[in-house]
JSON list of C-alpha atoms and ligand atoms in Angstrom, two decimals:
[
{"chain": "A", "resi": 1, "resn": "MET", "atom": "CA", "xyz": [-7.85, 0.84, 15.58]},
{"chain": "A", "resi": 2, "resn": "LEU", "atom": "CA", "xyz": [-5.94, -2.39, 15.84]},
{"chain": "A", "resi": 3, "resn": "ASN", "atom": "CA", "xyz": [-6.23, -3.96, 19.31]},
{"chain": "A", "resi": 4, "resn": "SER", "atom": "CA", "xyz": [-3.01, -4.90, 21.09]},
{"chain": "A", "resi": 5, "resn": "GLU", "atom": "CA", "xyz": [-3.57, -8.66, 20.77]},
{"chain": "A", "resi": 6, "resn": "ASP", "atom": "CA", "xyz": [-4.06, -8.48, 16.99]},
{"chain": "A", "resi": 7, "resn": "ARG", "atom": "CA", "xyz": [-1.13, -6.05, 16.66]},
{"chain": "A", "resi": 8, "resn": "GLN", "atom": "CA", "xyz": [1.06, -8.62, 18.43]},
{"chain": "A", "resi": 9, "resn": "ILE", "atom": "CA", "xyz": [-0.12, -11.48, 16.21]},
{"chain": "A", "resi": 10, "resn": "ILE", "atom": "CA", "xyz": [0.64, -9.49, 13.04]},
{"chain": "A", "resi": 11, "resn": "THR", "atom": "CA", "xyz": [3.96, -8.09, 14.33]},
{"chain": "A", "resi": 12, "resn": "ASN", "atom": "CA", "xyz": [5.17, -11.53, 15.40]},
{"chain": "A", "resi": 13, "resn": "ALA", "atom": "CA", "xyz": [4.42, -12.96, 11.96]},
{"chain": "A", "resi": 14, "resn": "ILE", "atom": "CA", "xyz": [6.59, -10.41, 10.09]},
{"chain": "A", "resi": 15, "resn": "ARG", "atom": "CA", "xyz": [10.28, -11.32, 9.89]},
{"chain": "A", "resi": 16, "resn": "ASP", "atom": "CA", "xyz": [13.26, -8.95, 9.93]},
{"chain": "A", "resi": 17, "resn": "ILE", "atom": "CA", "xyz": [16.00, -9.73, 7.41]},
{"chain": "A", "resi": 18, "resn": "LYS", "atom": "CA", "xyz": [19.13, -7.76, 8.20]},
{"chain": "A", "resi": 19, "resn": "ASP", "atom": "CA", "xyz": [21.28, -6.27, 5.41]},
{"chain": "A", "resi": 20, "resn": "PHE", "atom": "CA", "xyz": [18.82, -6.97, 2.58]},
{"chain": "A", "resi": 21, "resn": "PRO", "atom": "CA", "xyz": [18.88, -5.84, -0.20]},
{"chain": "A", "resi": 22, "resn": "GLU", "atom": "CA", "xyz": [21.99, -3.96, 0.91]},
{"chain": "A", "resi": 23, "resn": "PRO", "atom": "CA", "xyz": [24.07, -3.48, 4.07]},
{"chain": "A", "resi": 24, "resn": "GLY", "atom": "CA", "xyz": [22.37, -1.39, 6.76]},
{"chain": "A", "resi": 25, "resn": "ILE", "atom": "CA", "xyz": [18.77, -2.07, 5.62]},
{"chain": "A", "resi": 26, "resn": "VAL", "atom": "CA", "xyz": [16.44, -4.15, 7.80]},
{"chain": "A", "resi": 27, "resn": "PHE", "atom": "CA", "xyz": [14.00, -5.67, 5.32]},
{"chain": "A", "resi": 28, "resn": "LYS", "atom": "CA", "xyz": [10.49, -6.36, 6.66]},
{"chain": "A", "resi": 29, "resn": "ASP", "atom": "CA", "xyz": [9.61, -9.73, 5.19]},
{"chain": "A", "resi": 30, "resn": "ILE", "atom": "CA", "xyz": [5.85, -10.24, 4.97]},
{"chain": "A", "resi": 31, "resn": "THR", "atom": "CA", "xyz": [6.05, -13.72, 3.36]},
{"chain": "A", "resi": 32, "resn": "THR", "atom": "CA", "xyz": [6.02, -15.19, 6.88]},
{"chain": "A", "resi": 33, "resn": "LEU", "atom": "CA", "xyz": [2.73, -13.40, 7.51]},
{"chain": "A", "resi": 34, "resn": "LEU", "atom": "CA", "xyz": [1.23, -14.63, 4.24]},
{"chain": "A", "resi": 35, "resn": "ASN", "atom": "CA", "xyz": [2.06, -18.28, 4.95]},
{"chain": "A", "resi": 36, "resn": "HIS", "atom": "CA", "xyz": [0.64, -18.05, 8.49]},
{"chain": "A", "resi": 37, "resn": "ALA", "atom": "CA", "xyz": [-3.09, -18.55, 7.91]},
{"chain": "A", "resi": 38, "resn": "ASP", "atom": "CA", "xyz": [-4.23, -17.19, 11.30]},
{"chain": "A", "resi": 39, "resn": "ALA", "atom": "CA", "xyz": [-2.03, -14.08, 11.21]},
{"chain": "A", "resi": 40, "resn": "TYR", "atom": "CA", "xyz": [-3.00, -13.35, 7.59]},
{"chain": "A", "resi": 41, "resn": "ALA", "atom": "CA", "xyz": [-6.69, -13.74, 8.50]},
{"chain": "A", "resi": 42, "resn": "THR", "atom": "CA", "xyz": [-6.25, -11.45, 11.54]},
{"chain": "A", "resi": 43, "resn": "LEU", "atom": "CA", "xyz": [-4.82, -8.76, 9.28]},
{"chain": "A", "resi": 44, "resn": "MET", "atom": "CA", "xyz": [-7.43, -9.11, 6.55]},
{"chain": "A", "resi": 45, "resn": "THR", "atom": "CA", "xyz": [-10.32, -9.20, 9.05]},
{"chain": "A", "resi": 46, "resn": "HIS", "atom": "CA", "xyz": [-9.07, -5.95, 10.57]},
{"chain": "A", "resi": 47, "resn": "LEU", "atom": "CA", "xyz": [-8.81, -4.29, 7.15]},
{"chain": "A", "resi": 48, "resn": "HIS", "atom": "CA", "xyz": [-12.26, -5.53, 6.19]},
{"chain": "A", "resi": 49, "resn": "GLU", "atom": "CA", "xyz": [-13.77, -4.14, 9.40]},
{"chain": "A", "resi": 50, "resn": "ARG", "atom": "CA", "xyz": [-12.10, -0.76, 8.89]},
{"chain": "A", "resi": 51, "resn": "TYR", "atom": "CA", "xyz": [-13.09, -0.33, 5.27]},
{"chain": "A", "resi": 52, "resn": "ARG", "atom": "CA", "xyz": [-16.45, -2.08, 4.91]},
{"chain": "A", "resi": 53, "resn": "ASP", "atom": "CA", "xyz": [-18.42, 1.14, 5.52]},
{"chain": "A", "resi": 54, "resn": "TYR", "atom": "CA", "xyz": [-16.12, 3.45, 3.55]},
{"chain": "A", "resi": 55, "resn": "PRO", "atom": "CA", "xyz": [-17.64, 4.79, 0.33]},
{"chain": "A", "resi": 56, "resn": "LEU", "atom": "CA", "xyz": [-15.07, 3.14, -1.96]},
{"chain": "A", "resi": 57, "resn": "ASP", "atom": "CA", "xyz": [-15.19, 2.30, -5.67]},
{"chain": "A", "resi": 58, "resn": "PHE", "atom": "CA", "xyz": [-11.73, 0.73, -6.15]},
{"chain": "A", "resi": 59, "resn": "ILE", "atom": "CA", "xyz": [-8.67, -0.47, -4.31]},
{"chain": "A", "resi": 60, "resn": "ALA", "atom": "CA", "xyz": [-5.28, 0.34, -5.83]},
{"chain": "A", "resi": 61, "resn": "GLY", "atom": "CA", "xyz": [-2.19, -1.63, -4.79]},
{"chain": "A", "resi": 62, "resn": "ILE", "atom": "CA", "xyz": [1.47, -0.68, -5.24]},
{"chain": "A", "resi": 63, "resn": "ASP", "atom": "CA", "xyz": [3.83, -3.07, -7.09]},
{"chain": "A", "resi": 64, "resn": "ALA", "atom": "CA", "xyz": [4.34, -5.73, -5.84]},
{"chain": "A", "resi": 65, "resn": "ARG", "atom": "CA", "xyz": [3.38, -6.51, -2.25]},
{"chain": "A", "resi": 66, "resn": "GLY", "atom": "CA", "xyz": [0.52, -4.03, -2.31]},
{"chain": "A", "resi": 67, "resn": "PHE", "atom": "CA", "xyz": [-1.09, -6.31, -4.92]},
{"chain": "A", "resi": 68, "resn": "ILE", "atom": "CA", "xyz": [-1.38, -9.17, -2.44]},
{"chain": "A", "resi": 69, "resn": "PHE", "atom": "CA", "xyz": [-3.20, -7.29, 0.32]},
{"chain": "A", "resi": 70, "resn": "GLY", "atom": "CA", "xyz": [-5.06, -5.00, -2.06]},
{"chain": "A", "resi": 71, "resn": "SER", "atom": "CA", "xyz": [-6.58, -7.70, -4.22]},
{"chain": "A", "resi": 72, "resn": "ALA", "atom": "CA", "xyz": [-7.53, -9.86, -1.22]},
{"chain": "A", "resi": 73, "resn": "LEU", "atom": "CA", "xyz": [-9.28, -6.87, 0.37]},
{"chain": "A", "resi": 74, "resn": "ALA", "atom": "CA", "xyz": [-10.95, -5.91, -2.91]},
{"chain": "A", "resi": 75, "resn": "GLN", "atom": "CA", "xyz": [-12.55, -9.36, -3.06]},
{"chain": "A", "resi": 76, "resn": "MET", "atom": "CA", "xyz": [-13.73, -9.15, 0.56]},
{"chain": "A", "resi": 77, "resn": "LEU", "atom": "CA", "xyz": [-15.33, -5.75, -0.13]},
{"chain": "A", "resi": 78, "resn": "HIS", "atom": "CA", "xyz": [-16.59, -6.70, -3.59]},
{"chain": "A", "resi": 79, "resn": "LEU", "atom": "CA", "xyz": [-14.60, -3.88, -5.23]},
{"chain": "A", "resi": 80, "resn": "GLY", "atom": "CA", "xyz": [-12.44, -3.74, -8.34]},
{"chain": "A", "resi": 81, "resn": "PHE", "atom": "CA", "xyz": [-8.66, -3.87, -7.94]},
{"chain": "A", "resi": 82, "resn": "VAL", "atom": "CA", "xyz": [-6.19, -1.61, -9.80]},
{"chain": "A", "resi": 83, "resn": "PRO", "atom": "CA", "xyz": [-2.44, -2.32, -9.98]},
{"chain": "A", "resi": 84, "resn": "ILE", "atom": "CA", "xyz": [-0.01, 0.60, -9.83]},
{"chain": "A", "resi": 85, "resn": "ARG", "atom": "CA", "xyz": [3.11, -0.79, -11.49]},
{"chain": "A", "resi": 86, "resn": "LYS", "atom": "CA", "xyz": [6.74, 0.07, -11.97]},
{"chain": "A", "resi": 87, "resn": "LYS", "atom": "CA", "xyz": [7.51, 1.66, -15.34]},
{"chain": "A", "resi": 88, "resn": "GLY", "atom": "CA", "xyz": [7.20, -0.49, -18.47]},
{"chain": "A", "resi": 89, "resn": "LYS", "atom": "CA", "xyz": [5.07, -3.34, -17.09]},
{"chain": "A", "resi": 90, "resn": "LEU", "atom": "CA", "xyz": [1.53, -2.33, -18.01]},
{"chain": "A", "resi": 91, "resn": "PRO", "atom": "CA", "xyz": [0.53, -3.28, -21.58]},
{"chain": "A", "resi": 92, "resn": "HIS", "atom": "CA", "xyz": [-2.09, -0.62, -22.43]},
{"chain": "A", "resi": 93, "resn": "HIS", "atom": "CA", "xyz": [-1.84, 3.20, -22.50]},
{"chain": "A", "resi": 94, "resn": "THR", "atom": "CA", "xyz": [-0.65, 4.56, -19.18]},
{"chain": "A", "resi": 95, "resn": "VAL", "atom": "CA", "xyz": [-0.36, 7.69, -17.07]},
{"chain": "A", "resi": 96, "resn": "SER", "atom": "CA", "xyz": [2.93, 7.94, -15.19]},
{"chain": "A", "resi": 97, "resn": "GLU", "atom": "CA", "xyz": [4.49, 9.78, -12.28]},
{"chain": "A", "resi": 98, "resn": "SER", "atom": "CA", "xyz": [8.16, 9.88, -11.38]},
{"chain": "A", "resi": 99, "resn": "TYR", "atom": "CA", "xyz": [9.68, 10.19, -7.93]},
{"chain": "A", "resi": 100, "resn": "ASP", "atom": "CA", "xyz": [13.15, 10.68, -6.49]},
{"chain": "A", "resi": 101, "resn": "LEU", "atom": "CA", "xyz": [15.20, 7.90, -4.99]},
{"chain": "A", "resi": 102, "resn": "GLU", "atom": "CA", "xyz": [18.37, 8.34, -2.92]},
{"chain": "A", "resi": 103, "resn": "TYR", "atom": "CA", "xyz": [20.27, 8.13, -6.20]},
{"chain": "A", "resi": 104, "resn": "GLY", "atom": "CA", "xyz": [18.32, 8.87, -9.38]},
{"chain": "A", "resi": 105, "resn": "SER", "atom": "CA", "xyz": [14.60, 8.44, -9.86]},
{"chain": "A", "resi": 106, "resn": "ASP", "atom": "CA", "xyz": [11.91, 5.85, -10.56]},
{"chain": "A", "resi": 107, "resn": "GLU", "atom": "CA", "xyz": [8.47, 5.89, -12.14]},
{"chain": "A", "resi": 108, "resn": "VAL", "atom": "CA", "xyz": [5.09, 4.29, -11.42]},
{"chain": "A", "resi": 109, "resn": "GLU", "atom": "CA", "xyz": [2.27, 3.85, -13.92]},
{"chain": "A", "resi": 110, "resn": "ILE", "atom": "CA", "xyz": [-1.46, 3.19, -14.05]},
{"chain": "A", "resi": 111, "resn": "HIS", "atom": "CA", "xyz": [-3.66, 2.31, -17.02]},
{"chain": "A", "resi": 112, "resn": "VAL", "atom": "CA", "xyz": [-5.50, 5.35, -18.43]},
{"chain": "A", "resi": 113, "resn": "ASP", "atom": "CA", "xyz": [-8.79, 3.45, -18.12]},
{"chain": "A", "resi": 114, "resn": "ALA", "atom": "CA", "xyz": [-8.04, 1.90, -14.71]},
{"chain": "A", "resi": 115, "resn": "PHE", "atom": "CA", "xyz": [-11.19, 3.33, -13.12]},
{"chain": "A", "resi": 116, "resn": "ARG", "atom": "CA", "xyz": [-13.38, 2.30, -16.04]},
{"chain": "A", "resi": 117, "resn": "GLY", "atom": "CA", "xyz": [-14.16, 5.92, -16.95]},
{"chain": "A", "resi": 118, "resn": "LYS", "atom": "CA", "xyz": [-15.77, 6.64, -13.57]},
{"chain": "A", "resi": 119, "resn": "HIS", "atom": "CA", "xyz": [-14.96, 10.27, -12.72]},
{"chain": "A", "resi": 120, "resn": "ASP", "atom": "CA", "xyz": [-14.01, 10.98, -9.10]},
{"chain": "A", "resi": 121, "resn": "ALA", "atom": "CA", "xyz": [-13.86, 7.25, -8.37]},
{"chain": "A", "resi": 122, "resn": "LYS", "atom": "CA", "xyz": [-13.16, 6.84, -4.67]},
{"chain": "A", "resi": 123, "resn": "VAL", "atom": "CA", "xyz": [-9.95, 4.88, -4.27]},
{"chain": "A", "resi": 124, "resn": "LEU", "atom": "CA", "xyz": [-8.16, 3.28, -1.32]},
{"chain": "A", "resi": 125, "resn": "LEU", "atom": "CA", "xyz": [-4.40, 2.94, -1.89]},
{"chain": "A", "resi": 126, "resn": "ILE", "atom": "CA", "xyz": [-2.61, 0.08, -0.16]},
{"chain": "A", "resi": 127, "resn": "ASP", "atom": "CA", "xyz": [0.99, -1.08, 0.25]},
{"chain": "A", "resi": 128, "resn": "ASP", "atom": "CA", "xyz": [2.83, -3.29, 2.72]},
{"chain": "A", "resi": 129, "resn": "LEU", "atom": "CA", "xyz": [5.18, -0.61, 4.02]},
{"chain": "A", "resi": 130, "resn": "ILE", "atom": "CA", "xyz": [5.87, 3.12, 3.95]},
{"chain": "A", "resi": 131, "resn": "ALA", "atom": "CA", "xyz": [9.52, 4.14, 4.28]},
{"chain": "A", "resi": 132, "resn": "THR", "atom": "CA", "xyz": [10.41, 7.60, 2.85]},
{"chain": "A", "resi": 133, "resn": "GLY", "atom": "CA", "xyz": [6.93, 7.90, 1.34]},
{"chain": "A", "resi": 134, "resn": "GLY", "atom": "CA", "xyz": [8.23, 8.64, -2.17]},
{"chain": "A", "resi": 135, "resn": "THR", "atom": "CA", "xyz": [6.53, 5.68, -3.85]},
{"chain": "A", "resi": 136, "resn": "ALA", "atom": "CA", "xyz": [3.20, 6.26, -2.14]},
{"chain": "A", "resi": 137, "resn": "GLU", "atom": "CA", "xyz": [3.27, 10.00, -2.86]},
{"chain": "A", "resi": 138, "resn": "ALA", "atom": "CA", "xyz": [3.72, 9.26, -6.58]},
{"chain": "A", "resi": 139, "resn": "ALA", "atom": "CA", "xyz": [0.93, 6.64, -6.42]},
{"chain": "A", "resi": 140, "resn": "VAL", "atom": "CA", "xyz": [-1.54, 9.08, -4.81]},
{"chain": "A", "resi": 141, "resn": "LYS", "atom": "CA", "xyz": [-0.71, 11.69, -7.46]},
{"chain": "A", "resi": 142, "resn": "LEU", "atom": "CA", "xyz": [-1.22, 9.09, -10.17]},
{"chain": "A", "resi": 143, "resn": "ILE", "atom": "CA", "xyz": [-4.68, 8.18, -8.85]},
{"chain": "A", "resi": 144, "resn": "ASN", "atom": "CA", "xyz": [-5.67, 11.85, -8.74]},
{"chain": "A", "resi": 145, "resn": "LYS", "atom": "CA", "xyz": [-4.26, 12.46, -12.26]},
{"chain": "A", "resi": 146, "resn": "SER", "atom": "CA", "xyz": [-6.39, 9.56, -13.55]},
{"chain": "A", "resi": 147, "resn": "HIS", "atom": "CA", "xyz": [-9.61, 11.26, -12.37]},
{"chain": "A", "resi": 148, "resn": "GLY", "atom": "CA", "xyz": [-9.77, 9.17, -9.23]},
{"chain": "A", "resi": 149, "resn": "GLU", "atom": "CA", "xyz": [-9.89, 10.51, -5.68]},
{"chain": "A", "resi": 150, "resn": "CYS", "atom": "CA", "xyz": [-7.54, 8.81, -3.24]},
{"chain": "A", "resi": 151, "resn": "VAL", "atom": "CA", "xyz": [-9.58, 8.79, -0.01]},
{"chain": "A", "resi": 152, "resn": "GLU", "atom": "CA", "xyz": [-6.97, 7.03, 2.12]},
{"chain": "A", "resi": 153, "resn": "ALA", "atom": "CA", "xyz": [-3.51, 5.46, 1.88]},
{"chain": "A", "resi": 154, "resn": "CYS", "atom": "CA", "xyz": [-3.13, 2.34, 4.02]},
{"chain": "A", "resi": 155, "resn": "PHE", "atom": "CA", "xyz": [0.11, 0.64, 5.07]},
{"chain": "A", "resi": 156, "resn": "ILE", "atom": "CA", "xyz": [0.63, -2.45, 7.21]},
{"chain": "A", "resi": 157, "resn": "LEU", "atom": "CA", "xyz": [3.97, -1.12, 8.46]},
{"chain": "A", "resi": 158, "resn": "GLY", "atom": "CA", "xyz": [5.48, 2.36, 8.73]},
{"chain": "A", "resi": 159, "resn": "LEU", "atom": "CA", "xyz": [9.13, 3.14, 9.42]},
{"chain": "A", "resi": 160, "resn": "ASN", "atom": "CA", "xyz": [8.65, 5.97, 11.96]},
{"chain": "A", "resi": 161, "resn": "PHE", "atom": "CA", "xyz": [12.24, 7.18, 11.74]},
{"chain": "A", "resi": 162, "resn": "LEU", "atom": "CA", "xyz": [11.84, 8.06, 8.03]},
{"chain": "A", "resi": 163, "resn": "ASP", "atom": "CA", "xyz": [8.69, 10.16, 8.53]},
{"chain": "A", "resi": 164, "resn": "GLY", "atom": "CA", "xyz": [7.18, 9.09, 5.19]},
{"chain": "A", "resi": 165, "resn": "GLU", "atom": "CA", "xyz": [3.62, 9.76, 6.38]},
{"chain": "A", "resi": 166, "resn": "LYS", "atom": "CA", "xyz": [4.35, 13.50, 6.43]},
{"chain": "A", "resi": 167, "resn": "LYS", "atom": "CA", "xyz": [4.82, 13.43, 2.66]},
{"chain": "A", "resi": 168, "resn": "ILE", "atom": "CA", "xyz": [1.38, 11.88, 2.07]},
{"chain": "A", "resi": 169, "resn": "GLN", "atom": "CA", "xyz": [-0.68, 13.69, 4.69]},
{"chain": "A", "resi": 170, "resn": "PRO", "atom": "CA", "xyz": [-1.15, 16.88, 2.61]},
{"chain": "A", "resi": 171, "resn": "LEU", "atom": "CA", "xyz": [-2.56, 14.71, -0.20]},
{"chain": "A", "resi": 172, "resn": "THR", "atom": "CA", "xyz": [-4.80, 12.17, 1.54]},
{"chain": "A", "resi": 173, "resn": "ASN", "atom": "CA", "xyz": [-5.64, 10.47, 4.85]},
{"chain": "A", "resi": 174, "resn": "VAL", "atom": "CA", "xyz": [-3.02, 8.00, 6.00]},
{"chain": "A", "resi": 175, "resn": "TYR", "atom": "CA", "xyz": [-3.64, 4.86, 8.05]},
{"chain": "A", "resi": 176, "resn": "THR", "atom": "CA", "xyz": [-0.62, 2.85, 9.19]},
{"chain": "A", "resi": 177, "resn": "LEU", "atom": "CA", "xyz": [-1.43, -0.25, 11.25]},
{"chain": "A", "resi": 178, "resn": "ILE", "atom": "CA", "xyz": [1.93, -0.73, 12.91]},
{"chain": "A", "resi": 179, "resn": "GLY", "atom": "CA", "xyz": [4.69, 1.86, 13.36]},
{"chain": "A", "resi": 180, "resn": "VAL", "atom": "CA", "xyz": [8.25, 0.55, 13.55]},
{"chain": "A", "resi": 181, "resn": "ASP", "atom": "CA", "xyz": [10.77, 2.51, 15.68]},
{"chain": "B", "resi": 201, "resn": "LIG", "atom": "P1", "xyz": [9.45, 4.43, 0.08]},
{"chain": "B", "resi": 201, "resn": "LIG", "atom": "O1", "xyz": [9.12, 4.95, -1.29]},
{"chain": "B", "resi": 201, "resn": "LIG", "atom": "O2", "xyz": [10.82, 4.87, 0.55]},
{"chain": "B", "resi": 201, "resn": "LIG", "atom": "O3", "xyz": [8.37, 4.77, 1.09]},
{"chain": "B", "resi": 201, "resn": "LIG", "atom": "O4", "xyz": [9.55, 2.84, -0.02]},
{"chain": "B", "resi": 201, "resn": "LIG", "atom": "C1", "xyz": [8.40, 2.07, 0.03]},
{"chain": "B", "resi": 201, "resn": "LIG", "atom": "C2", "xyz": [8.47, 0.88, -0.88]},
{"chain": "B", "resi": 201, "resn": "LIG", "atom": "O5", "xyz": [9.70, 0.18, -0.75]},
{"chain": "B", "resi": 201, "resn": "LIG", "atom": "C3", "xyz": [7.35, -0.09, -0.52]},
{"chain": "B", "resi": 201, "resn": "LIG", "atom": "O6", "xyz": [6.78, -0.59, -1.72]},
{"chain": "B", "resi": 201, "resn": "LIG", "atom": "C4", "xyz": [8.04, -1.16, 0.30]},
{"chain": "B", "resi": 201, "resn": "LIG", "atom": "O7", "xyz": [7.52, -2.43, -0.03]},
{"chain": "B", "resi": 201, "resn": "LIG", "atom": "C5", "xyz": [9.52, -1.05, -0.04]},
{"chain": "B", "resi": 201, "resn": "LIG", "atom": "N1", "xyz": [10.41, -0.98, 1.15]},
{"chain": "B", "resi": 201, "resn": "LIG", "atom": "C6", "xyz": [11.16, 0.09, 1.53]},
{"chain": "B", "resi": 201, "resn": "LIG", "atom": "N2", "xyz": [11.85, -0.18, 2.63]},
{"chain": "B", "resi": 201, "resn": "LIG", "atom": "C7", "xyz": [11.54, -1.44, 3.00]},
{"chain": "B", "resi": 201, "resn": "LIG", "atom": "C8", "xyz": [11.93, -2.31, 4.09]},
{"chain": "B", "resi": 201, "resn": "LIG", "atom": "N3", "xyz": [12.78, -1.91, 5.05]},
{"chain": "B", "resi": 201, "resn": "LIG", "atom": "N4", "xyz": [11.39, -3.55, 4.15]},
{"chain": "B", "resi": 201, "resn": "LIG", "atom": "C9", "xyz": [10.52, -3.95, 3.19]},
{"chain": "B", "resi": 201, "resn": "LIG", "atom": "N5", "xyz": [10.12, -3.20, 2.16]},
{"chain": "B", "resi": 201, "resn": "LIG", "atom": "C10", "xyz": [10.61, -1.96, 2.04]}
]
């Protein structure tokens, strides 16, 4: 678990941008964490300590901010990194999974050979934030459809009032560092 001092350092480094990308949304801006070397190191050290003894084969990150934390952690743990991208961005053959948005739907994709043919590859999924949980739910399903096994989904921030974790809990373990009320 994150100690209160480290939680404060990480929380203080994340900026709230009101009414972005649309009125009524408070956007959690992690760029101010990334450009703060000490806060970024505090976060990555915590993640490294949590996951260094997990039996993991790959880390998968969700487009786009999940790539930043996921690939940094993959290097620290000497694991391969797999991007889960929005529809139409990956160049090779893909497996896809759609999910509902407030209006309409969206789709995420993974390369068919993302786990290098390793059956039941143990995968940690990571993203910066869980809101409704729709994106992460689709990402977990995608990992499982690609013959991987999502052993945990990790988020730096969770919007408690949207209850997104409940959507993922039937599918995999969930670890959210900081809940936002
Ligand atoms: P959801 O599918 O509703 O859980 O949305 C999660 C995705 O949208 C993540 O990839 C987040 O990066 C992004 N997201 C949703 N809400 C916010 C927010 N308030 N601040 C920053 N990112 C957000």
